[in-house]
Coordinates of C-alpha atoms in Angstrom, one line a residue:
X295 CA 32.0 -120.9 36.1
X296 CA 30.8 -118.1 35.2
X297 CA 29.7 -117.9 32.1
X298 CA 32.6 -115.7 30.0
X299 CA 31.3 -112.4 28.9
X300 CA 32.8 -110.9 25.4
X301 CA 34.1 -106.9 26.6
X302 CA 33.9 -106.2 22.7
X303 CA 31.5 -102.5 22.5
X304 CA 29.1 -102.5 20.2
X305 CA 30.1 -99.8 16.8
X306 CA 29.1 -96.4 18.3
X307 CA 27.8 -93.8 15.2
X308 CA 28.6 -90.0 16.4
X309 CA 26.4 -87.9 13.7
X310 CA 28.2 -86.0 11.7
X311 CA 28.0 -82.1 12.2
X312 CA 30.0 -79.8 10.6
X313 CA 29.8 -75.5 11.9
X314 CA 31.0 -73.2 9.7
X315 CA 33.9 -70.8 11.2
X316 CA 32.2 -68.4 10.5
X317 CA 28.8 -68.5 11.7
X318 CA 29.9 -70.5 15.2
X319 CA 31.2 -67.1 16.7
X320 CA 29.5 -64.2 15.3
X321 CA 32.3 -62.1 17.4
X322 CA 34.8 -63.2 15.0
X323 CA 36.9 -60.2 12.7
X324 CA 35.6 -61.5 10.0
X325 CA 31.8 -61.8 10.8
X326 CA 32.0 -58.5 12.4
X327 CA 34.0 -56.7 9.5
X328 CA 31.2 -57.4 7.3
X329 CA 28.3 -56.0 9.0
X330 CA 30.2 -52.9 9.2
X331 CA 30.6 -53.4 5.3
X332 CA 26.1 -53.6 5.0
X333 CA 26.0 -50.4 8.5
X334 CA 28.4 -48.0 7.1
X335 CA 26.8 -47.5 3.8
X336 CA 23.4 -46.4 6.1
X337 CA 25.5 -43.2 7.5
X338 CA 27.3 -42.1 4.3
X339 CA 23.5 -41.8 2.7
X340 CA 22.2 -39.5 5.5
X341 CA 24.8 -36.1 5.1
X342 CA 24.1 -36.8 0.7
X343 CA 20.9 -36.6 1.6
X344 CA 20.6 -33.1 3.3
X345 CA 22.8 -32.0 0.5
X346 CA 20.7 -33.1 -2.0
X347 CA 17.0 -31.6 -0.3
X348 CA 19.0 -28.2 0.6
X349 CA 19.9 -27.9 -3.5
X350 CA 16.2 -28.0 -3.6
X351 CA 15.3 -25.7 -1.3
X352 CA 18.0 -23.3 -2.6
X353 CA 16.2 -23.9 -6.3
X354 CA 13.4 -23.0 -5.4
X355 CA 14.0 -19.8 -3.7
X356 CA 15.6 -18.8 -6.5
X357 CA 12.5 -19.4 -8.9
X358 CA 10.5 -17.5 -6.4
X359 CA 12.5 -14.7 -6.5
X360 CA 13.0 -14.7 -9.7
X361 CA 9.2 -14.9 -10.6
X362 CA 8.1 -11.8 -8.2
X363 CA 10.8 -9.5 -9.5
X364 CA 10.1 -10.5 -13.3
X365 CA 6.1 -9.3 -13.0
X366 CA 7.0 -5.7 -11.0
X367 CA 5.9 -3.6 -13.3
X368 CA 8.7 0.1 -14.8
X369 CA 6.1 2.3 -12.6
X370 CA 6.2 0.4 -9.7
X371 CA 10.6 0.9 -9.3
X372 CA 9.5 4.7 -9.8
X373 CA 6.8 5.1 -7.2
X374 CA 7.4 4.6 -3.5
X375 CA 5.5 1.7 -2.2
X376 CA 2.0 2.9 -3.3
X377 CA 0.0 -0.5 -3.4
X378 CA -1.2 -1.1 0.1
X379 CA -3.2 -4.0 0.5
X380 CA -5.6 -4.3 4.0
X381 CA -4.2 -7.5 5.9
X382 CA -7.3 -9.2 6.1
X383 CA -10.8 -8.5 4.6
X384 CA -12.7 -7.5 8.0
X385 CA -10.0 -4.5 6.9
X386 CA -11.4 -2.8 3.7
X387 CA -14.4 -0.7 2.9
X388 CA -17.5 -2.4 3.0
X389 CA -18.7 -1.1 0.3
X390 CA -18.5 -3.8 -2.4
X391 CA -15.9 -2.9 -5.7
X392 CA -19.6 -2.6 -8.1
X393 CA -21.2 0.4 -5.9
X394 CA -22.9 2.5 -7.4
X395 CA -20.1 5.7 -9.4
X396 CA -17.4 2.2 -9.3
X397 CA -16.7 0.5 -12.3
X398 CA -14.2 -2.3 -12.2
X399 CA -13.8 -3.3 -15.6
X400 CA -10.8 -4.1 -17.5
X401 CA -8.3 -1.0 -16.4
X402 CA -6.3 -1.7 -13.9
X403 CA -5.9 1.3 -11.8
X404 CA -3.4 1.6 -9.1
X405 CA -5.8 3.0 -6.5
X406 CA -4.4 2.7 -2.6
X407 CA -6.8 1.2 -0.7
X408 CA -6.6 2.7 3.3
X409 CA -6.1 1.2 6.2
X410 CA -8.3 0.7 8.8
X411 CA -6.5 3.3 10.7
X412 CA -6.8 5.4 8.3
X413 CA -10.9 5.0 7.3
X414 CA -11.1 5.4 10.8
X415 CA -9.4 9.3 11.2
X416 CA -11.5 10.2 8.3
X417 CA -15.1 7.9 9.1
X418 CA -15.1 9.9 12.4
X419 CA -13.7 13.5 11.5
X420 CA -17.0 12.8 8.9
X421 CA -18.9 11.3 12.4
X422 CA -18.4 14.8 14.6
X423 CA -18.6 17.3 12.1
X424 CA -22.2 15.5 10.0
X425 CA -24.3 17.1 7.8
X426 CA -21.6 18.6 6.0
X427 CA -20.3 19.7 3.3
X428 CA -17.6 17.4 2.2
X429 CA -15.6 17.5 -1.3
X430 CA -13.2 14.2 -2.1
X431 CA -9.6 14.9 -5.2
X432 CA -10.2 11.3 -5.9
X433 CA -12.5 8.2 -6.0
X434 CA -12.7 3.9 -4.9
X435 CA -15.4 2.6 -3.0
X436 CA -13.7 2.8 0.1
X437 CA -15.2 6.9 0.3
X438 CA -19.1 6.4 -0.8
X439 CA -18.9 4.3 2.7
X440 CA -18.9 8.5 3.6
X441 CA -21.4 10.3 1.1
X442 CA -23.9 7.2 3.5
X443 CA -22.1 9.0 6.9
X444 CA -22.9 12.5 5.8
X445 CA -26.3 12.1 5.6
X446 CA -27.7 15.1 5.1
X447 CA -25.0 16.2 3.7
X448 CA -23.4 17.7 0.5
X449 CA -20.2 14.9 -0.5
X450 CA -18.2 15.4 -3.9
X451 CA -16.7 13.6 -5.5
X452 CA -14.2 14.7 -8.7
X453 CA -12.0 11.8 -10.4
X454 CA -10.3 12.1 -13.6
X455 CA -10.2 8.0 -14.3
X456 CA -12.9 6.9 -16.6
X457 CA -13.3 3.8 -15.7
X458 CA -13.6 4.5 -12.0
X459 CA -16.9 6.6 -13.1
X460 CA -20.5 4.9 -14.0
X461 CA -22.7 7.1 -13.2
X462 CA -23.1 10.9 -12.5
X463 CA -26.6 10.1 -10.9
X464 CA -27.4 12.7 -7.6
X465 CA -28.0 9.8 -4.8
X466 CA -28.1 10.5 -1.1
X467 CA -26.6 14.7 -1.4
X468 CA -22.9 12.3 -3.7
X469 CA -22.7 13.4 -6.6
X470 CA -19.5 12.2 -8.7
X471 CA -18.0 14.9 -11.9
X472 CA -15.6 14.2 -14.5
X473 CA -12.4 16.2 -14.3
X474 CA -8.9 17.4 -15.8
X475 CA -5.7 17.7 -14.8
X476 CA -3.1 18.1 -17.0
X477 CA 0.0 18.8 -15.8
X478 CA 2.0 16.1 -15.2
X479 CA 4.0 15.1 -11.7
X480 CA 7.7 15.6 -13.4
X481 CA 6.9 20.1 -13.4
X482 CA 6.3 19.6 -9.1
X483 CA 9.9 21.8 -8.1
X484 CA 9.3 24.2 -11.5
X485 CA 6.3 24.9 -10.3
X486 CA 7.1 25.2 -6.6
X487 CA 9.0 27.8 -7.6
X488 CA 6.4 29.3 -8.9
X489 CA 4.1 29.3 -6.6
X490 CA 6.6 31.2 -4.1
X491 CA 7.4 34.3 -6.6
X492 CA 4.1 35.3 -8.2
X493 CA 2.5 37.1 -5.9
X494 CA -0.8 35.6 -7.6
X495 CA -0.5 33.2 -5.9
X496 CA -0.4 34.1 -2.8
X497 CA -4.1 33.1 0.2
X498 CA -4.8 36.4 -0.1
X499 CA -6.2 35.8 -3.6
X500 CA -10.2 36.6 -3.6
X501 CA -11.0 34.1 -6.9
X502 CA -9.7 31.2 -7.6
X503 CA -11.0 30.8 -11.6
X504 CA -9.4 34.0 -12.3
X505 CA -6.9 32.8 -11.1
X506 CA -3.4 33.3 -13.0
X507 CA -1.2 30.5 -10.6
X508 CA -0.3 27.8 -12.7
X509 CA -1.0 25.4 -9.4
X510 CA -4.7 26.8 -9.5
X511 CA -7.4 24.9 -10.7
X512 CA -9.9 27.0 -12.4
X513 CA -12.4 24.7 -14.7
X514 CA -13.8 22.4 -12.1
X515 CA -17.6 22.4 -11.3
X516 CA -19.6 26.0 -9.8
X517 CA -20.2 23.6 -7.8
X518 CA -16.5 23.9 -5.3
X519 CA -15.9 27.6 -5.9
X520 CA -19.8 28.2 -4.8
X521 CA -20.3 26.0 -1.8
X522 CA -17.9 26.6 1.2
X523 CA -16.2 22.9 2.7
X524 CA -16.0 21.7 6.2
X525 CA -13.3 18.5 4.4
X526 CA -11.8 18.2 2.1
X527 CA -9.9 15.3 1.1
X528 CA -6.9 14.6 -1.4
X529 CA -6.4 11.4 -2.8
X530 CA -6.2 12.5 -6.6
X531 CA -5.0 13.0 -9.3
X532 CA -3.2 9.0 -9.1
X533 CA 0.4 10.7 -9.0
X534 CA 2.4 7.8 -9.0
X535 CA 4.8 8.1 -12.3
X536 CA 6.6 11.7 -14.0
X537 CA 4.6 11.7 -17.0
X538 CA 1.1 10.5 -14.3
X539 CA -1.2 13.7 -13.5
X540 CA 0.0 14.9 -10.3
X541 CA -1.2 16.3 -6.8
X542 CA 0.6 19.6 -7.1
X543 CA -2.7 21.4 -8.9
X544 CA -5.4 19.4 -6.4
X545 CA -3.2 20.3 -2.7
X546 CA -2.8 23.5 -4.0
X547 CA -6.9 25.0 -4.9
X548 CA -7.8 23.1 -0.9
X549 CA -5.9 25.5 0.6
X550 CA -7.6 28.1 -1.2
X551 CA -10.6 26.6 -1.0
X552 CA -10.0 25.6 3.0
X553 CA -8.7 29.7 3.1
X554 CA -12.3 31.0 1.4
X555 CA -14.4 29.3 4.2
X556 CA -14.4 30.3 8.1
X557 CA -12.9 26.6 10.1
X558 CA -11.6 23.8 7.1
X559 CA -10.1 19.9 7.4
X560 CA -8.0 19.4 4.6
X561 CA -6.5 15.9 4.4
X562 CA -4.5 14.1 2.7
X563 CA -3.0 10.7 2.0
X564 CA -0.2 9.7 0.4
X565 CA 2.2 12.1 2.7
X566 CA 5.3 9.6 2.2
X567 CA 5.9 11.0 -1.2
X568 CA 7.8 13.5 -2.2
X569 CA 5.3 15.7 -3.9
X570 CA 2.2 15.5 -1.4
X571 CA 5.0 16.2 1.6
X572 CA 6.4 19.2 0.1
X573 CA 3.0 20.6 -0.9
X574 CA 1.7 19.9 2.6
X575 CA 3.8 21.7 4.2
X576 CA 4.3 24.9 1.6
X577 CA 0.8 25.2 1.1
X578 CA -1.9 23.9 5.0
X579 CA 1.1 24.0 7.0
X580 CA 3.0 22.4 9.4
X581 CA 1.1 24.6 12.3
X582 CA -1.6 24.3 11.0
X583 CA -1.4 19.9 11.4
X584 CA -4.2 18.2 14.3
X585 CA -3.6 15.3 13.4
X586 CA -1.3 11.5 11.4
X587 CA -2.8 8.2 11.4
X588 CA -0.8 5.8 8.3
X589 CA -0.7 8.1 5.4
X590 CA -2.9 10.7 6.1
X591 CA -2.2 14.6 7.6
X592 CA -5.1 16.3 8.6
X593 CA -4.2 19.7 8.5
X594 CA -7.1 22.5 10.1
X595 CA -7.1 25.3 8.8
X596 CA -9.0 28.7 9.2
X597 CA -10.4 31.3 7.0
X598 CA -7.8 33.5 6.1
X599 CA -8.1 35.9 3.7
X600 CA -6.5 39.0 3.8
X601 CA -3.0 37.2 4.6
X602 CA 0.1 37.7 2.1
X603 CA 1.3 34.0 2.9
X604 CA 0.2 30.3 3.8
X605 CA 2.3 30.0 5.9
X606 CA 3.4 32.3 9.8
X607 CA 7.2 31.0 9.3
X608 CA 9.2 31.8 6.4
X609 CA 11.0 28.7 6.4
X610 CA 9.3 25.4 5.3
X611 CA 10.6 22.9 6.3
X612 CA 11.5 20.2 3.8
X613 CA 12.3 16.9 3.8

């Protein structure tokens, strides 16, 4: 007989490994809710951060606006955008600020710089007429270039601001004179009425120094009255505030000097301002306007010593 084989089995050892129900399935409701809880705050913070950055940008713009408004002077509100800077240094004059005749001292002046097109108008005009007699009411470094272009001619500068004038010596046919202007800009309209109703202001007046017209400049250097001028530039006095000296007398006097010669170009700067515009139309006349660049008007006037009025039309345009 075959031997008996025991059918009893050896004990089986089963590893006791327990899996958490939450870890076993990532798709369970509890697990998904936890994930959503972790991602939700990040989405919520994005619009909050955008709102904070927007507020900071607005505050910065407000600060810049307040600083700019506080830095503007009261005189700037009285003038109409008189100071225009060059868009780049190359467009400004090549003459340095400490050139002969110009003093860059502590006194701050509000002279308007010329743009490239404005300076080109003047330089082309002087180049065509050089050597010539050039008279300039006003002084700044850019205008000294004109005396270089007018080599061999005579260039006179008349300036009322002592801080702009450092020397009065004669160099390269150029002379700089200190002058005084007494009439403030606020009296412009009264002077215009005076000139229209006073025969002494008519262009037929022969001697400007003996004129009784209130607009006539009678105390300029003798050279101004003795020479016949080919070009006259009016860029002074400053005339940027009611109490500041206005350009009424310089425009009128330029017109009288021009009519005393043969043919004279009178160039007026800052014609965007009321006084410069009104007095140019009144005494230089629209019919004589030959060109314009920027804030420059160029009038070409023929000698009319026997004329009883400045313009051919009876009505002068006022804008």
